[in-house]
């Protein structure tokens, strides 16, 4: 891991003439959770008998019917399942955007089901990072400002904020696009800005609900390569997808059906980086 | 620091919808402008009135014949005994009284060789100028002997002098008041407007007896009004009660009889005048209140629209870790900035309008003290907070998931 250049493939591609790959740029994000993982044996998160019932008028719609789940620090987990099976509901609960109807949810040992609205916001700010299918960047707002946004709410001073945001943009290979607004960026670039925004607070857990859902297959693999790289640096990633080949880049697969966990298996993950180089080889052959 | 950030966000968001922002701010613009005009004109009148009290002398009493009729300055007429020249002498003996003079008034045509001018005429005695604290600019005022002999002399106010003699010196010139020829012996210093808004310099003053006997052909024994000044402002009440008891005694009134005369003081008169102005500015105050209310509701409305339009943005901010108060602050500050922009424009417009009104209203002093600006600013901040709070709270309380899903 240490011998591999920190620069993501995207950086090589986009800034080939600007940044030499491997040049010491002192930009590696210090990821404190790498050491935490060693010292701390408790799982990053633990769900116990989690249920979620939506009520629509008099109608009760059970979306989750008892989920038990451990996720360790440093895992790369893919969640699959048919539409309406409760994947997004599960992600929203884990993401502290919503509270379960019953059950316990411990994040870093803390029972977050008991937290207030603002305390949950604090957990989202410090511990979690979100990547959405629809990117969810602020329109008419530059990439840099989008990435700075969480730091603003963390109360960071503007100089440090800009520094950190640039660093995160560089990490996803988009420092040259810092001044661009979302409508001046491609889908893949927008998703990388969104990833930079999720990374900038140095979270423990990255939650991605169908992050490649709006991207073509090539760009999807690029995004997966970036996520794999971040994961290799210690970031825990939980990702929802309905595409098996996207899920194949994860080291653990969860299958959700009718609000229940049907399958939970660990396996060898494919390398997105390798998939990309093969793709490139094919292109050159043609 | 959070506020600075909210300010930047607010400005950006408002500038994106320039036209909408401007139209929304209109209510506050008009409201604050009307408010400013109200207070500035109100204050202007108050100052003007105060200046006039000072110019007339505040320690002045007017005595007219007849029982007091409510509200009417002149009191009743005809009823009871007329005032007499001897009453003046008697009043002068009172301890708290400094000056007492008879005052008769008429309006007559004043004619010089080539010009004539309709002007108010006052017949009085030598102390009148001292009582009014009114200096002579050129020449002199008539003396006691000239009064006693009903001499054909007069003193002119600035306006009369200018209208009849132009720029040339009126002192020593001849003119006619009705049929009576008369020598101008003095020119009064300029005095300006009275509390009633009339030009005090449009006056011709002659000895009381001259006016009574030579111009009006009336009984020399009577006077229509007596003007009295107290030894000081503090002695005004004492002077008034002394005057009342002297006159009751002279008029031989028994204890169960009402006064057959009325004593008024000028401060009262001026207050009446001020009330009239206040009624007028009261109208404008209502306009201000209604505009501010409508402006506030407009702001609330547009902020609600803005919250709905930006539901997704709010969802993103919440998901990323914004707390309720961060969102609340963002939208509250936006409402306040909108309102304050309107307020600042309103202050400008109000100053312009107040200046204009003051000009039309006869040159009353307009004084834009910093206090009024702060008031206008404060009012617009208050409107923004008051009417921006509900939409801002609505934004802050959005459910992050619902907001993110909003299309
Ligand atoms: N806000 C909601 N109100 C009511 N029902 C909901 C809500 N969100 C999701 N559901 C229902 O819960 C179930 C699970 O939805 P979701 O978690 O979005 O599934 P997935 O992401 O796997 O497609 C579905 O039946 C859906 O209709
Ligand atoms: Mg879903």
XYZ file of C-alpha atoms and ligand atoms in Angstrom:
721
model
C 0.000 0.000 0.000
C 2.793 2.409 0.828
C 4.607 1.725 -2.427
C 1.579 2.639 -4.507
C 1.457 6.282 -5.578
C -1.258 8.171 -3.773
C -2.395 9.823 -6.938
C -5.654 8.446 -8.204
C -5.856 7.369 -11.737
C -8.057 10.322 -12.498
C -5.320 12.702 -11.485
C -2.853 11.063 -13.843
C -5.321 11.366 -16.623
C -6.539 14.873 -16.068
C -3.416 16.578 -14.919
C -0.767 14.669 -16.655
C 1.141 17.771 -17.593
C 0.444 19.598 -14.397
C 1.160 17.150 -11.646
C 3.781 14.478 -11.934
C 2.423 11.257 -10.567
C 4.194 10.375 -7.412
C 5.685 13.826 -6.934
C 5.750 14.559 -3.238
C 2.949 17.067 -2.860
C 2.274 16.649 0.849
C -1.409 16.218 0.149
C -2.098 12.759 1.509
C -5.070 13.151 3.822
C -4.038 11.968 7.234
C -6.598 9.280 7.908
C -6.636 8.786 11.665
C -8.954 5.793 11.458
C -6.108 3.696 10.075
C -4.505 3.625 13.474
C -7.871 3.477 15.221
C -8.601 0.226 13.454
C -5.635 -1.386 15.095
C -6.222 -0.034 18.579
C -9.959 -0.370 18.557
C -11.428 -3.837 18.286
C -15.086 -2.756 18.514
C -16.983 -2.700 15.180
C -17.485 0.636 13.499
C -21.202 0.072 13.543
C -23.606 -2.459 14.951
C -27.305 -2.767 14.130
C -29.469 -4.892 16.369
C -33.058 -5.871 15.487
C -33.578 -2.695 13.506
C -37.052 -2.150 12.130
C -38.513 0.734 10.251
C -42.211 1.167 9.619
C -43.490 4.044 7.539
C -47.034 5.121 8.157
C -49.012 6.466 5.256
C -52.238 7.645 6.793
C -53.690 4.543 8.431
C -51.477 2.271 6.383
C -48.301 0.909 7.990
C -45.547 0.112 5.474
C -42.812 -2.024 7.051
C -39.594 -1.179 5.184
C -37.147 -2.980 7.484
C -38.210 -6.034 9.475
C -35.313 -6.725 11.839
C -31.796 -6.131 10.631
C -28.741 -7.348 12.548
C -25.443 -6.157 11.169
C -21.813 -5.560 12.151
C -19.471 -3.570 9.994
C -15.793 -3.391 10.890
C -13.522 -0.480 10.249
C -11.971 -0.598 6.788
C -14.582 -2.796 5.137
C -15.961 -2.184 1.664
C -19.554 -3.377 1.719
C -22.005 -3.502 -1.166
C -25.760 -3.719 -0.554
C -27.920 -5.226 -3.272
C -31.546 -6.153 -3.519
C -34.667 -5.625 -5.575
C -36.302 -2.249 -5.811
C -38.380 -1.429 -2.745
C -36.581 -3.982 -0.581
C -35.435 -1.322 1.901
C -31.881 -0.562 0.817
C -32.289 3.202 0.892
C -34.149 3.022 4.171
C -31.243 1.087 5.650
C -28.740 3.601 4.293
C -30.734 6.521 5.692
C -30.796 4.914 9.128
C -27.098 4.124 9.079
C -26.533 7.659 7.762
C -28.327 9.132 10.777
C -30.757 10.902 8.458
C -33.610 8.983 10.062
C -34.316 7.044 13.251
C -35.380 3.389 13.401
C -38.848 2.431 14.606
C -37.251 -0.077 16.961
C -33.890 -1.682 17.546
C -30.497 -0.364 18.521
C -27.857 1.294 16.383
C -24.365 1.754 17.773
C -21.963 3.873 15.766
C -18.446 3.822 17.220
C -19.984 2.420 20.386
C -22.512 5.230 20.756
C -26.249 4.525 20.663
C -27.280 7.008 17.996
C -30.951 6.024 18.097
C -31.188 8.146 21.235
C -29.623 11.300 19.819
C -31.478 14.553 19.142
C -31.885 16.032 15.688
C -28.933 18.381 16.094
C -26.774 15.688 17.657
C -27.471 13.496 14.641
C -26.435 16.411 12.432
C -23.192 16.517 14.386
C -22.628 12.791 13.770
C -23.301 13.279 10.060
C -20.886 16.192 10.018
C -17.990 14.491 11.812
C -18.308 10.747 11.274
C -20.207 10.237 8.030
C -19.829 11.196 4.414
C -22.593 10.927 1.804
C -22.504 10.299 -1.910
C -25.822 10.242 -3.752
C -27.013 8.909 -7.054
C -28.010 12.388 -8.211
C -24.724 13.966 -6.964
C -26.654 16.573 -4.965
C -24.206 19.398 -5.448
C -25.383 22.955 -4.906
C -26.036 24.439 -8.326
C -24.458 27.747 -9.335
C -21.861 27.103 -6.657
C -18.279 26.243 -7.532
C -16.779 22.826 -6.896
C -14.502 24.334 -4.268
C -17.403 25.970 -2.430
C -19.371 22.743 -2.575
C -16.489 20.888 -1.014
C -16.016 23.612 1.616
C -19.639 23.378 2.707
C -19.300 20.757 5.483
C -16.280 22.597 6.878
C -18.374 25.754 7.070
C -20.830 23.966 9.292
C -17.909 22.607 11.295
C -17.008 26.242 11.986
C -13.606 26.147 10.342
C -11.820 29.389 9.471
C -11.934 30.357 5.805
C -8.238 30.013 5.028
C -8.001 26.543 6.518
C -11.309 25.651 4.893
C -10.113 26.526 1.396
C -6.859 24.695 2.042
C -8.641 21.524 3.122
C -11.179 21.706 0.297
C -8.433 22.110 -2.316
C -6.649 19.173 -0.790
C -9.782 17.028 -1.100
C -10.357 18.145 -4.696
C -6.751 17.261 -5.493
C -7.343 13.884 -3.899
C -10.128 13.141 -6.376
C -8.121 14.629 -9.226
C -10.215 17.734 -9.771
C -8.087 20.568 -8.414
C -7.993 22.079 -11.906
C -11.800 22.313 -11.871
C -12.112 24.000 -8.471
C -13.747 27.105 -9.952
C -16.255 25.243 -12.101
C -19.920 25.001 -11.227
C -21.713 21.634 -11.463
C -23.278 22.422 -14.839
C -19.768 22.927 -16.242
C -18.720 19.437 -15.118
C -19.433 15.958 -16.492
C -21.415 13.446 -14.440
C -18.267 11.612 -13.387
C -16.602 14.869 -12.391
C -19.653 15.941 -10.411
C -19.649 12.647 -8.551
C -15.966 13.084 -7.774
C -16.683 16.565 -6.401
C -19.402 14.964 -4.265
C -16.873 12.385 -3.052
C -14.415 15.182 -2.229
C -17.172 16.911 -0.268
C -17.826 13.693 1.644
C -14.099 13.225 2.313
C -13.241 16.727 3.377
C -14.310 16.247 6.979
C -12.238 13.041 7.178
C -15.165 10.766 8.016
C -15.012 7.175 9.239
C -17.780 5.882 7.039
C -18.685 6.781 3.479
C -22.282 6.030 2.510
C -23.055 5.836 -1.182
C -26.601 5.116 -2.384
C -26.265 4.045 -6.020
C -23.343 6.396 -6.681
C -22.912 5.063 -10.212
C -26.614 4.984 -11.037
C -26.386 8.086 -13.234
C -23.006 7.303 -14.789
C -21.957 5.365 -17.869
C -20.109 2.105 -17.236
C -16.631 3.488 -17.883
C -17.120 6.437 -15.532
C -18.724 4.094 -13.016
C -15.550 2.039 -12.859
C -13.482 5.205 -12.468
C -15.575 6.183 -9.472
C -15.268 2.664 -8.062
C -11.496 2.812 -8.498
C -11.449 6.018 -6.476
C -13.612 4.490 -3.758
C -11.412 1.405 -3.642
C -8.366 3.566 -3.263
C -9.924 5.533 -0.422
C -10.950 2.248 1.158
C -7.409 0.987 0.891
C -6.326 4.047 2.850
C -8.641 2.997 5.659
C -12.020 4.550 4.871
C -14.993 2.269 5.468
C -17.355 2.287 2.476
C -20.980 1.156 2.373
C -22.504 1.254 -1.076
C -25.909 0.432 -2.521
C -26.058 -0.740 -6.107
C -28.251 -2.844 -8.306
C -25.440 -3.675 -10.740
C -23.610 -6.923 -9.913
C -20.355 -5.828 -11.567
C -20.287 -2.690 -9.428
C -20.910 -4.841 -6.348
C -18.029 -7.100 -7.387
C -15.569 -4.360 -6.411
C -16.674 -4.698 -2.798
C -15.181 -7.229 -0.384
C -18.505 -7.981 1.258
C -21.974 -8.314 -0.208
C -25.259 -7.851 1.622
C -28.473 -8.936 -0.018
C -31.665 -7.272 1.213
C -35.097 -8.654 0.453
C -38.410 -7.518 1.918
C -36.707 -5.610 4.653
C -34.540 -8.516 5.792
C -30.873 -9.408 5.298
C -30.880 -12.556 3.161
C -27.195 -12.958 2.358
C -24.053 -11.621 4.007
C -20.876 -12.924 2.386
C -17.246 -11.903 2.244
C -15.290 -12.553 -0.896
C -12.325 -11.370 -2.915
C -12.969 -7.997 -4.476
C -12.174 -7.253 -8.082
C -9.779 -4.398 -8.719
C -11.436 -1.478 -10.459
C -8.050 -0.108 -11.371
C -7.188 -3.266 -13.193
C -10.566 -3.269 -14.908
C -9.785 0.203 -16.124
C -6.391 -0.687 -17.536
C -7.923 -3.645 -19.338
C -10.517 -1.325 -20.707
C -7.751 0.925 -21.935
C -5.966 -1.987 -23.538
C -9.124 -2.948 -25.366
C -9.479 0.597 -26.605
C -5.953 0.639 -27.976
C -6.491 -2.687 -29.702
C -9.562 -1.497 -31.507
C -18.610 34.091 11.714
C -21.690 32.047 10.948
C -23.524 35.335 10.459
C -20.960 36.593 7.965
C -21.368 33.418 5.981
C -25.144 33.708 6.123
C -24.857 37.306 4.920
C -22.839 36.257 1.888
C -25.265 33.490 1.101
C -28.214 35.844 1.465
C -26.740 38.478 -0.835
C -25.952 35.885 -3.443
C -29.388 34.370 -3.302
C -31.153 37.751 -3.436
C -29.029 38.970 -6.324
C -29.959 35.868 -8.273
C -33.560 37.068 -8.218
C -33.012 40.789 -8.547
C -36.452 41.726 -9.836
C -38.239 39.551 -7.338
C -36.153 40.941 -4.485
C -36.786 44.521 -5.573
C -40.541 44.016 -5.836
C -40.640 42.276 -2.487
C -38.704 45.066 -0.845
C -41.137 47.663 -2.223
C -43.507 47.429 0.736
C -40.688 48.019 3.178
C -39.307 50.831 1.001
C -42.623 52.683 1.060
C -43.275 51.845 4.695
C -39.929 53.065 5.967
C -40.097 56.135 3.712
C -43.552 57.040 5.060
C -42.395 56.397 8.599
C -39.400 58.635 8.108
C -41.499 61.425 6.606
C -43.865 61.161 9.560
C -41.225 61.414 12.215
C -39.113 63.999 10.434
C -42.080 66.275 9.698
C -43.459 65.701 13.192
C -40.149 66.646 14.686
C -39.821 69.572 12.275
C -43.202 70.940 13.365
C -42.344 70.472 16.990
C -39.117 72.421 16.510
C -40.828 75.097 14.460
C -43.497 75.528 17.090
C -40.884 75.678 19.810
C -39.023 78.320 17.832
C -42.222 80.313 17.443
C -42.992 80.121 21.123
C -39.521 81.449 21.671
C -40.026 84.215 19.115
C -43.380 85.251 20.541
C -42.383 84.885 24.112
C -43.871 81.984 25.953
C -44.791 83.966 29.044
C -47.592 85.795 27.284
C -51.281 85.983 28.179
C -54.082 87.219 25.984
C -57.213 88.629 27.561
C -60.358 88.906 25.512
C -63.848 89.947 26.581
C -66.560 87.363 27.040
C -66.794 84.030 28.857
C -64.498 81.352 27.548
C -65.974 79.472 24.654
C -64.518 76.038 24.249
C -61.723 75.785 21.763
C -62.243 79.249 20.334
C -59.275 81.445 20.893
C -61.224 84.670 20.665
C -63.698 83.534 23.266
C -67.222 84.829 23.238
C -67.889 88.268 21.922
C -70.471 90.809 22.914
C -71.388 88.973 26.046
C -70.482 90.791 29.223
C -68.480 93.894 29.668
C -65.886 95.004 27.135
C -62.303 95.458 28.289
C -61.298 98.986 29.151
C -58.184 101.030 28.804
C -58.148 101.373 32.616
C -58.036 97.581 32.961
C -54.606 97.686 31.334
C -53.347 100.123 33.936
C -54.776 97.992 36.753
C -53.240 94.778 35.429
C -49.886 96.481 35.167
C -49.919 96.884 38.958
C -49.904 93.094 39.508
C -46.664 91.726 40.936
C -46.103 88.948 38.431
C -46.911 91.111 35.426
C -44.099 92.824 33.548
C -45.916 94.422 30.622
C -49.561 94.910 29.765
C -50.653 96.542 26.526
C -53.947 97.028 24.715
C -54.104 95.430 21.289
C -56.663 96.363 18.655
C -56.571 94.816 15.249
C -57.991 95.573 11.877
C -57.138 95.024 8.271
C -56.963 98.036 6.026
C -55.689 99.355 2.735
C -52.360 101.132 3.103
C -51.596 103.543 0.299
C -48.413 105.364 -0.630
C -47.941 107.664 -3.622
C -47.915 104.864 -6.159
C -48.669 101.556 -4.413
C -51.208 100.126 -2.072
C -51.289 97.040 0.096
C -53.949 95.354 2.191
C -52.380 94.680 5.560
C -53.197 93.778 9.170
C -52.962 96.779 11.465
C -52.253 96.697 15.163
C -53.026 99.526 17.536
C -51.129 99.307 20.784
C -48.881 101.182 23.188
C -45.166 101.742 23.600
C -44.433 98.557 25.585
C -45.729 96.303 22.821
C -42.324 95.786 21.227
C -40.655 95.063 24.553
C -43.422 92.583 25.344
C -42.948 90.810 22.024
C -39.174 91.110 22.312
C -39.180 92.654 18.862
C -36.454 95.142 17.988
C -36.724 98.097 15.631
C -34.371 97.816 12.658
C -34.391 101.448 11.598
C -35.954 104.607 12.991
C -37.866 104.279 16.266
C -41.100 103.087 17.858
C -43.727 105.621 18.968
C -43.555 106.991 22.521
C -46.194 107.467 25.244
C -46.825 111.087 24.286
C -47.547 110.117 20.698
C -50.011 107.548 21.950
C -51.756 109.938 24.296
C -52.137 112.539 21.525
C -53.169 109.957 18.919
C -50.285 111.092 16.722
C -50.440 110.165 13.037
C -47.349 107.935 13.094
C -46.758 104.271 12.334
C -44.110 101.569 12.264
C -43.904 99.006 9.441
C -43.127 95.319 9.367
C -40.650 94.126 6.753
C -43.222 92.744 4.349
C -45.341 95.891 4.282
C -42.293 98.078 3.866
C -41.051 95.996 0.972
C -44.426 95.941 -0.759
C -44.982 99.643 -0.499
C -41.532 101.181 -0.602
C -39.491 98.436 -2.193
C -35.835 98.637 -1.281
C -35.887 102.327 -0.415
C -35.846 103.421 3.234
C -39.454 103.802 4.465
C -38.510 105.865 7.526
C -39.709 109.444 7.085
C -42.024 108.561 4.201
C -45.708 109.333 4.165
C -48.561 106.920 3.574
C -52.303 106.748 4.095
C -54.181 104.226 6.223
C -57.708 104.395 4.894
C -58.176 108.191 4.760
C -55.681 109.058 7.474
C -52.273 110.339 6.392
C -49.513 108.943 8.534
C -45.721 109.223 8.834
C -43.544 106.129 8.934
C -41.195 106.565 11.893
C -39.687 103.081 12.106
C -39.023 99.768 10.429
C -39.267 96.576 12.492
C -36.746 93.754 12.422
C -37.857 90.667 10.479
C -39.787 88.213 12.642
C -40.851 85.383 10.367
C -43.866 83.103 10.535
C -46.199 82.787 13.481
C -47.473 79.571 15.011
C -50.556 79.933 12.851
C -48.412 80.069 9.754
C -49.048 83.727 9.033
C -46.370 86.249 8.149
C -45.734 88.313 11.279
C -43.842 90.885 9.225
C -46.983 91.727 7.268
C -48.096 94.304 9.823
C -48.418 97.999 10.413
C -48.340 99.173 14.049
C -49.682 102.512 15.241
C -50.612 104.037 18.610
C -53.683 102.473 20.151
C -55.597 105.754 20.341
C -54.722 106.668 16.770
C -56.218 103.434 15.496
C -59.282 103.622 17.744
C -60.190 107.262 17.177
C -58.805 108.126 13.748
C -59.081 104.900 11.781
C -61.850 102.869 13.411
C -63.866 105.762 14.862
C -64.540 103.802 18.022
C -64.834 104.696 21.675
C -61.385 105.484 23.033
C -62.296 104.004 26.400
C -62.401 100.394 25.234
C -59.850 97.909 23.937
C -60.568 94.625 22.175
C -57.652 92.618 23.609
C -55.101 92.990 26.351
C -51.725 91.346 25.971
C -49.828 90.653 29.183
C -46.373 89.274 29.814
C -45.307 87.703 33.078
C -42.096 88.634 34.835
C -40.803 85.160 33.955
C -42.052 81.955 32.439
C -42.387 80.447 35.922
C -44.604 83.330 37.005
C -47.083 82.796 34.186
C -49.624 80.940 36.345
C -49.298 83.510 39.119
C -49.741 86.318 36.623
C -52.822 84.628 35.231
C -54.522 84.308 38.632
C -53.597 87.907 39.505
C -55.058 89.118 36.238
C -58.230 87.127 36.829
C -58.758 88.469 40.351
C -58.022 92.066 39.278
C -60.490 91.884 36.411
C -63.171 90.115 38.489
C -62.821 92.841 41.072
C -62.945 95.625 38.498
C -65.859 94.010 36.743
C -67.586 93.636 40.108
C -68.308 89.952 39.694
C -69.722 88.058 42.667
C -68.361 84.649 43.646
C -71.139 82.760 41.909
C -70.666 84.615 38.629
C -68.468 83.321 35.832
C -65.638 85.372 34.385
C -66.917 87.771 31.739
C -63.512 87.628 30.057
C -61.139 84.896 28.932
C -57.456 84.544 29.652
C -55.487 82.432 27.198
C -51.827 81.691 27.003
C -49.915 81.298 23.779
C -48.414 77.955 24.683
C -51.925 76.518 24.706
C -52.626 78.003 21.330
C -49.455 76.541 19.934
C -50.370 73.141 21.334
C -53.663 73.267 19.505
C -51.770 74.074 16.368
C -49.436 71.154 16.948
C -52.365 68.788 17.394
C -53.633 69.724 13.970
C -50.271 68.884 12.433
C -50.188 65.626 14.350
C -53.544 64.624 12.942
C -52.167 65.222 9.485
C -49.005 63.205 10.053
C -51.161 60.557 11.746
C -52.590 59.735 8.330
C -49.108 59.182 7.017
C -48.292 57.082 10.053
C -51.145 54.776 9.105
C -49.787 54.554 5.585
C -46.421 53.629 7.077
C -47.920 50.967 9.327
C -49.971 49.412 6.531
C -47.036 49.455 4.092
C -44.754 47.852 6.645
C -47.334 45.171 7.350
C -47.876 44.508 3.656
C -44.114 44.604 3.086
C -43.577 42.127 5.901
C -46.195 39.764 4.563
C -44.596 40.090 1.126
C -41.271 39.088 2.593
C -42.833 36.155 4.402
C -44.508 35.060 1.195
C -41.414 35.286 -0.943
C -39.337 33.536 1.697
C -41.849 30.693 1.802
C -41.565 30.432 -1.974
C -37.807 30.497 -1.691
C -37.808 27.762 0.960
C -39.961 25.573 -1.283
C -37.777 26.235 -4.320
C -34.672 25.401 -2.362
C -35.986 22.364 -0.505
C -33.373 20.167 -2.138
C -30.595 22.578 -1.248
C -31.796 22.520 2.352
C -31.822 18.709 2.240
C -28.230 18.681 1.013
C -27.139 21.069 3.734
C -28.898 19.047 6.415
C -27.443 15.759 5.142
C -23.982 17.230 5.183
C -24.338 18.193 8.819
C -26.023 21.599 9.061
C -27.907 21.992 12.326
C -31.400 23.448 12.560
C -30.038 26.771 13.699
C -27.637 26.969 10.733
C -30.539 26.717 8.303
C -32.691 28.996 10.436
C -29.950 31.602 10.463
C -29.426 31.348 6.710
C -33.044 32.073 5.850
C -33.606 34.548 8.643
C -30.587 36.554 7.550
C -31.850 36.436 3.976
C -35.200 37.885 5.050
C -33.491 40.542 7.144
C -31.107 41.496 4.335
C -34.075 41.813 1.971
C -35.929 43.957 4.471
C -32.890 46.081 5.298
C -32.186 46.720 1.609
C -35.742 47.998 1.402
C -35.225 49.939 4.611
C -32.116 51.690 3.327
C -33.820 52.652 0.082
C -36.816 53.741 2.172
C -34.621 55.979 4.307
C -33.277 57.626 1.156
C -36.723 58.024 -0.344
C -38.121 59.263 2.958
C -35.456 61.940 3.271
C -36.199 63.083 -0.237
C -39.949 63.171 0.385
C -39.586 64.898 3.752
C -37.439 67.611 2.195
C -40.017 68.071 -0.534
C -42.984 68.189 1.852
C -41.175 70.606 4.114
C -40.520 72.898 1.148
C -44.161 72.773 0.090
C -45.260 73.231 3.688
C -43.567 76.615 4.022
C -39.964 75.886 4.846
C -40.178 74.128 8.163
C -36.831 72.855 9.348
C -36.051 69.255 8.367
C -33.454 67.688 10.512
C -32.253 64.211 9.551
C -30.689 63.214 12.794
C -28.849 59.901 12.888
C -31.550 58.718 15.249
C -34.173 58.615 12.495
C -31.825 56.649 10.253
C -31.212 54.201 13.052
C -34.962 54.027 13.625
C -35.620 53.283 9.928
C -32.874 50.693 9.954
C -34.117 49.151 13.182
C -37.678 48.956 11.923
C -36.592 47.159 8.759
C -34.469 44.711 10.738
C -37.461 44.046 12.991
C -39.745 43.485 9.998
C -37.246 41.047 8.513
C -36.913 39.087 11.738
C -40.627 39.124 12.480
C -41.798 37.994 9.069
C -38.734 35.954 8.153
C -38.877 33.774 11.220
C -41.735 31.527 10.212
C -40.336 30.608 6.754
C -36.855 30.179 8.231
C -38.162 27.866 10.927
C -40.075 25.935 8.321
C -36.834 25.474 6.376
C -34.897 24.471 9.473
C -37.446 21.852 10.474
C -37.561 20.101 7.110
C -36.936 16.388 7.234
C -33.575 15.808 5.529
C -34.736 12.712 3.625
C -37.951 14.290 2.366
C -36.032 17.422 1.434
C -33.401 15.445 -0.477
C -36.069 13.583 -2.371
C -37.974 16.748 -3.255
C -38.150 17.405 -6.990
N -40.998 8.091 3.201
C -41.643 6.939 2.991
N -42.933 6.820 3.326
C -43.591 5.674 3.145
N -43.051 4.589 2.621
C -41.766 4.620 2.252
C -40.977 5.808 2.422
N -39.751 5.552 1.973
C -39.743 4.269 1.545
N -40.949 3.735 1.712
C -41.308 2.341 1.390
O -40.418 1.501 2.079
C -40.010 0.422 1.238
C -38.501 0.434 1.080
O -38.130 1.559 0.321
P -36.600 1.904 -0.035
O -35.790 1.778 1.199
O -36.583 3.187 -0.740
O -36.243 0.713 -1.064
P -35.040 0.587 -2.056
O -34.089 1.665 -1.810
O -34.474 -0.783 -1.745
O -35.610 0.595 -3.439
C -40.762 0.601 -0.071
O -41.903 -0.196 -0.031
C -41.136 2.061 -0.080
O -42.344 2.229 -0.784
Mg -33.326 3.136 -3.146
